[in-house]
């Protein structure tokens, strides 16, 4: 019995280092799961707009500031005040989408990049039309030698829609698609500024002004569908 006990102790001592060599297997680190977020409303129109037009829209506050300053410096302060909310930058209301139908429209032009041009201009009223095109609204100027037309896209700012369009000229029956001719492209913001009153603001238009501001009010007697 005395001989067996030392033998057992020796065997146990020899087995301990061997046990230390066998570690439990390490579990691999979990693989990160990529989360794909759905595009925001702004992501959609940003995927359509040119870099130049994105830059124009980004500089919209500067266009308001420069256009109003130049108009007032050009002795048009009374004319600016007379337009009321149409020429106030921060009056946009909720629900900016206009109702499809026919509108009385007119254009007010603010500021100038050409010293020979006036810093404030008002133009004769004309007709334009808002209609549904798939999931988007479109707006078209119906008369005149220069006829803007384009789509209205939802934006992350709930108080505005983004206008991306082009200019039809002369006797052209249809405007070119946005992006087809960059020299014709237009970008702006549609806002509601009162009951049944909207404006489409085009910053740094190709006319050379700081802002083109279109006022839209519904025609009292709408054409029957």
Tab-separated table of C-alpha atoms in Angstrom:
chain	number	residue	atom	x	y	z
A	1	UNK	CA	0.000	0.000	0.000
A	2	UNK	CA	2.855	2.388	0.728
A	3	UNK	CA	4.346	1.688	-2.730
A	4	UNK	CA	1.054	2.222	-4.616
A	5	UNK	CA	0.396	5.663	-3.142
A	6	UNK	CA	3.643	7.272	-4.409
A	7	UNK	CA	2.989	5.743	-7.831
A	8	UNK	CA	-0.500	7.289	-7.953
A	9	UNK	CA	0.828	10.675	-6.866
A	10	UNK	CA	3.498	10.520	-9.560
A	11	UNK	CA	0.934	9.685	-12.235
A	12	UNK	CA	-1.284	12.577	-11.082
A	13	UNK	CA	1.657	14.989	-11.145
A	14	UNK	CA	2.560	13.909	-14.670
A	15	UNK	CA	-1.011	14.364	-15.882
A	16	UNK	CA	-1.371	18.008	-14.707
A	17	UNK	CA	0.897	19.615	-17.322
A	18	UNK	CA	-0.848	17.672	-20.046
A	19	UNK	CA	-4.233	19.041	-18.915
A	20	UNK	CA	-2.883	22.561	-19.097
A	21	UNK	CA	-2.084	22.068	-22.793
A	22	UNK	CA	-5.713	21.491	-23.757
A	23	UNK	CA	-7.556	24.869	-23.775
A	24	UNK	CA	-11.197	25.160	-24.707
A	25	UNK	CA	-11.574	26.199	-28.342
A	26	UNK	CA	-11.909	29.957	-28.853
A	27	UNK	CA	-15.171	31.085	-30.408
A	28	UNK	CA	-14.730	33.274	-33.490
A	29	UNK	CA	-15.745	36.921	-33.098
A	30	UNK	CA	-19.224	37.555	-34.443
A	31	UNK	CA	-19.260	38.931	-37.981
A	32	UNK	CA	-20.610	42.519	-38.065
A	33	UNK	CA	-23.954	42.732	-39.807
A	34	UNK	CA	-24.173	45.598	-42.285
A	35	UNK	CA	-27.360	47.604	-41.770
A	36	UNK	CA	-28.633	49.235	-44.944
A	37	UNK	CA	-30.829	52.214	-44.176
A	38	UNK	CA	-33.511	53.179	-46.675
A	39	UNK	CA	-32.738	56.351	-48.647
A	40	UNK	CA	-34.069	59.598	-47.250
A	41	UNK	CA	-36.328	61.816	-49.339
A	42	UNK	CA	-33.415	64.135	-50.029
A	43	UNK	CA	-31.250	61.197	-51.130
A	44	UNK	CA	-33.702	60.533	-53.958
A	45	UNK	CA	-33.602	63.975	-55.558
A	46	UNK	CA	-29.884	64.337	-54.830
A	47	UNK	CA	-29.408	61.250	-56.984
A	48	UNK	CA	-31.054	63.101	-59.879
A	49	UNK	CA	-29.743	66.667	-59.513
A	50	UNK	CA	-26.494	67.835	-61.074
A	51	UNK	CA	-23.664	69.039	-58.853
A	52	UNK	CA	-24.156	72.574	-60.176
A	53	UNK	CA	-27.841	72.593	-59.231
A	54	UNK	CA	-27.168	71.071	-55.818
A	55	UNK	CA	-24.753	73.946	-55.233
A	56	UNK	CA	-27.346	76.514	-56.337
A	57	UNK	CA	-29.906	75.107	-53.928
A	58	UNK	CA	-27.349	75.051	-51.116
A	59	UNK	CA	-26.745	78.767	-51.704
A	60	UNK	CA	-30.442	79.692	-51.638
A	61	UNK	CA	-30.148	81.733	-48.384
A	62	UNK	CA	-27.337	83.762	-49.971
A	63	UNK	CA	-29.482	84.352	-53.072
A	64	UNK	CA	-32.272	85.773	-50.884
A	65	UNK	CA	-29.853	88.003	-48.985
A	66	UNK	CA	-28.095	89.340	-52.079
A	67	UNK	CA	-31.265	89.748	-54.143
A	68	UNK	CA	-33.152	91.703	-51.475
A	69	UNK	CA	-30.117	93.858	-50.677
A	70	UNK	CA	-29.568	94.777	-54.319
A	71	UNK	CA	-33.257	95.513	-54.896
A	72	UNK	CA	-33.456	97.803	-51.868
A	73	UNK	CA	-30.200	99.513	-52.798
A	74	UNK	CA	-31.671	100.101	-56.248
A	75	UNK	CA	-34.569	102.118	-54.773
A	76	UNK	CA	-37.055	99.253	-55.001
A	77	UNK	CA	-37.728	98.982	-51.262
A	78	UNK	CA	-41.380	99.984	-51.658
A	79	UNK	CA	-41.889	97.443	-54.440
A	80	UNK	CA	-40.358	94.695	-52.288
A	81	UNK	CA	-42.624	95.593	-49.362
A	82	UNK	CA	-45.637	95.637	-51.674
A	83	UNK	CA	-45.095	91.975	-52.565
A	84	UNK	CA	-45.631	90.956	-48.930
A	85	UNK	CA	-44.914	87.335	-48.070
A	86	UNK	CA	-43.929	86.508	-51.642
A	87	UNK	CA	-40.516	88.102	-51.018
A	88	UNK	CA	-40.038	87.154	-47.374
A	89	UNK	CA	-37.548	84.280	-47.131
A	90	UNK	CA	-38.802	82.532	-43.974
A	91	UNK	CA	-42.564	82.255	-44.414
A	92	UNK	CA	-42.881	78.699	-45.757
A	93	UNK	CA	-45.835	76.763	-44.341
A	94	UNK	CA	-46.499	73.053	-43.938
A	95	UNK	CA	-47.944	70.980	-46.791
A	96	UNK	CA	-46.132	72.590	-49.713
A	97	UNK	CA	-47.615	70.405	-52.451
A	98	UNK	CA	-49.955	72.386	-54.732
A	99	UNK	CA	-53.268	70.873	-55.786
A	100	UNK	CA	-53.220	69.638	-59.390
A	101	UNK	CA	-54.892	72.087	-61.713
A	102	UNK	CA	-54.510	75.384	-63.559
A	103	UNK	CA	-52.847	78.402	-61.927
A	104	UNK	CA	-52.401	82.098	-62.470
A	105	UNK	CA	-48.647	82.640	-62.338
A	106	UNK	CA	-46.383	85.651	-62.408
A	107	UNK	CA	-42.655	86.203	-62.114
A	108	UNK	CA	-40.752	88.620	-59.884
A	109	UNK	CA	-37.017	88.875	-60.458
A	110	UNK	CA	-34.639	89.983	-57.693
A	111	UNK	CA	-31.040	91.140	-57.869
A	112	UNK	CA	-28.650	91.201	-60.774
A	113	UNK	CA	-25.240	90.046	-61.894
A	114	UNK	CA	-25.287	92.466	-64.844
A	115	UNK	CA	-25.058	96.157	-63.890
A	116	UNK	CA	-27.153	97.122	-66.898
A	117	UNK	CA	-30.152	95.115	-65.651
A	118	UNK	CA	-32.602	96.402	-63.019
A	119	UNK	CA	-32.381	94.849	-59.557
A	120	UNK	CA	-36.157	94.347	-59.446
A	121	UNK	CA	-38.518	93.319	-62.255
A	122	UNK	CA	-42.150	92.247	-62.467
A	123	UNK	CA	-43.542	90.441	-65.490
A	124	UNK	CA	-47.008	89.989	-66.948
A	125	UNK	CA	-49.100	87.145	-65.486
A	126	UNK	CA	-49.348	83.894	-67.389
A	127	UNK	CA	-50.854	80.450	-66.935
A	128	UNK	CA	-49.149	77.349	-65.616
A	129	UNK	CA	-50.405	73.894	-64.817
A	130	UNK	CA	-49.732	71.353	-62.070
A	131	UNK	CA	-50.443	67.723	-62.796
A	132	UNK	CA	-49.680	64.246	-61.463
A	133	UNK	CA	-46.956	62.205	-63.163
A	134	UNK	CA	-46.716	58.798	-61.485
A	135	UNK	CA	-45.839	59.471	-57.846
A	136	UNK	CA	-44.629	63.016	-58.518
A	137	UNK	CA	-46.185	66.365	-59.301
A	138	UNK	CA	-45.074	68.312	-62.355
A	139	UNK	CA	-45.394	72.006	-63.105
A	140	UNK	CA	-45.441	73.508	-66.600
A	141	UNK	CA	-45.571	77.121	-67.792
A	142	UNK	CA	-48.115	77.000	-70.597
A	143	UNK	CA	-47.459	80.198	-72.564
A	144	UNK	CA	-44.585	82.475	-73.547
A	145	UNK	CA	-41.283	82.138	-75.373
A	146	UNK	CA	-39.571	80.709	-72.255
A	147	UNK	CA	-41.520	77.937	-70.553
A	148	UNK	CA	-40.073	76.191	-67.476
A	149	UNK	CA	-41.276	72.662	-66.818
A	150	UNK	CA	-40.217	70.040	-64.329
A	151	UNK	CA	-40.958	67.639	-61.492
A	152	UNK	CA	-41.466	68.333	-57.794
A	153	UNK	CA	-39.591	66.024	-55.410
A	154	UNK	CA	-40.186	65.538	-51.696
A	155	UNK	CA	-37.417	66.757	-49.404
A	156	UNK	CA	-36.295	66.042	-45.846
A	157	UNK	CA	-37.546	69.551	-44.997
A	158	UNK	CA	-41.301	69.084	-44.781
A	159	UNK	CA	-41.996	72.714	-45.689
A	160	UNK	CA	-40.653	72.489	-49.252
A	161	UNK	CA	-40.528	70.484	-52.453
A	162	UNK	CA	-37.530	70.457	-54.775
A	163	UNK	CA	-38.080	71.491	-58.393
A	164	UNK	CA	-35.833	69.976	-61.067
A	165	UNK	CA	-36.708	70.901	-64.619
A	166	UNK	CA	-35.659	72.537	-67.858
A	167	UNK	CA	-36.598	75.431	-70.108
A	168	UNK	CA	-38.556	75.031	-73.337
A	169	UNK	CA	-37.867	77.799	-75.841
A	170	UNK	CA	-39.732	79.304	-78.780
A	171	UNK	CA	-41.911	76.878	-80.716
A	172	UNK	CA	-40.641	73.721	-79.002
A	173	UNK	CA	-43.613	71.543	-78.183
A	174	UNK	CA	-41.964	69.687	-75.307
A	175	UNK	CA	-39.207	70.717	-72.897
A	176	UNK	CA	-36.089	68.603	-72.802
A	177	UNK	CA	-35.737	66.166	-69.952
A	178	UNK	CA	-33.791	67.379	-66.949
A	179	UNK	CA	-30.106	66.625	-67.479
A	180	UNK	CA	-30.394	66.251	-71.259
A	181	UNK	CA	-29.067	69.775	-71.875
A	182	UNK	CA	-27.341	71.281	-68.807
A	183	UNK	CA	-27.641	74.781	-70.299
A	184	UNK	CA	-31.444	74.460	-69.997
A	185	UNK	CA	-31.559	72.830	-66.544
A	186	UNK	CA	-33.316	74.579	-63.654
A	187	UNK	CA	-33.487	73.864	-59.921
A	188	UNK	CA	-35.576	75.510	-57.237
A	189	UNK	CA	-37.821	75.207	-54.216
A	190	UNK	CA	-41.627	75.087	-54.098
A	191	UNK	CA	-43.235	76.470	-50.916
A	192	UNK	CA	-46.706	77.290	-49.706
A	193	UNK	CA	-46.838	80.850	-48.363
A	194	UNK	CA	-50.531	81.284	-47.590
A	195	UNK	CA	-54.006	79.843	-48.145
A	196	UNK	CA	-54.088	78.793	-51.815
A	197	UNK	CA	-50.841	80.652	-52.507
A	198	UNK	CA	-47.515	79.108	-53.504
A	199	UNK	CA	-44.152	80.259	-54.803
A	200	UNK	CA	-41.443	78.595	-56.853
A	201	UNK	CA	-38.028	80.092	-56.072
A	202	UNK	CA	-35.138	79.583	-58.524
A	203	UNK	CA	-31.767	80.663	-57.034
A	204	UNK	CA	-29.099	82.059	-59.367
A	205	UNK	CA	-31.079	81.440	-62.568
A	206	UNK	CA	-29.441	81.659	-65.975
A	207	UNK	CA	-31.186	85.009	-66.522
A	208	UNK	CA	-28.434	86.606	-64.444
A	209	UNK	CA	-30.682	87.541	-61.505
A	210	UNK	CA	-30.111	86.409	-57.939
A	211	UNK	CA	-33.616	84.965	-57.681
A	212	UNK	CA	-36.561	84.215	-59.936
A	213	UNK	CA	-39.693	84.025	-57.773
A	214	UNK	CA	-42.847	82.626	-59.378
A	215	UNK	CA	-46.152	83.208	-57.584
A	216	UNK	CA	-48.913	80.628	-58.113
A	217	UNK	CA	-52.583	81.087	-57.263
A	218	UNK	CA	-55.315	78.725	-58.509
A	219	UNK	CA	-57.510	79.776	-61.421
A	220	UNK	CA	-61.010	80.316	-59.932
A	221	UNK	CA	-62.758	78.182	-62.541
A	222	UNK	CA	-60.772	75.041	-63.069
A	223	UNK	CA	-61.106	73.180	-66.390
A	224	UNK	CA	-63.155	70.021	-66.107
A	225	UNK	CA	-61.249	66.770	-66.271
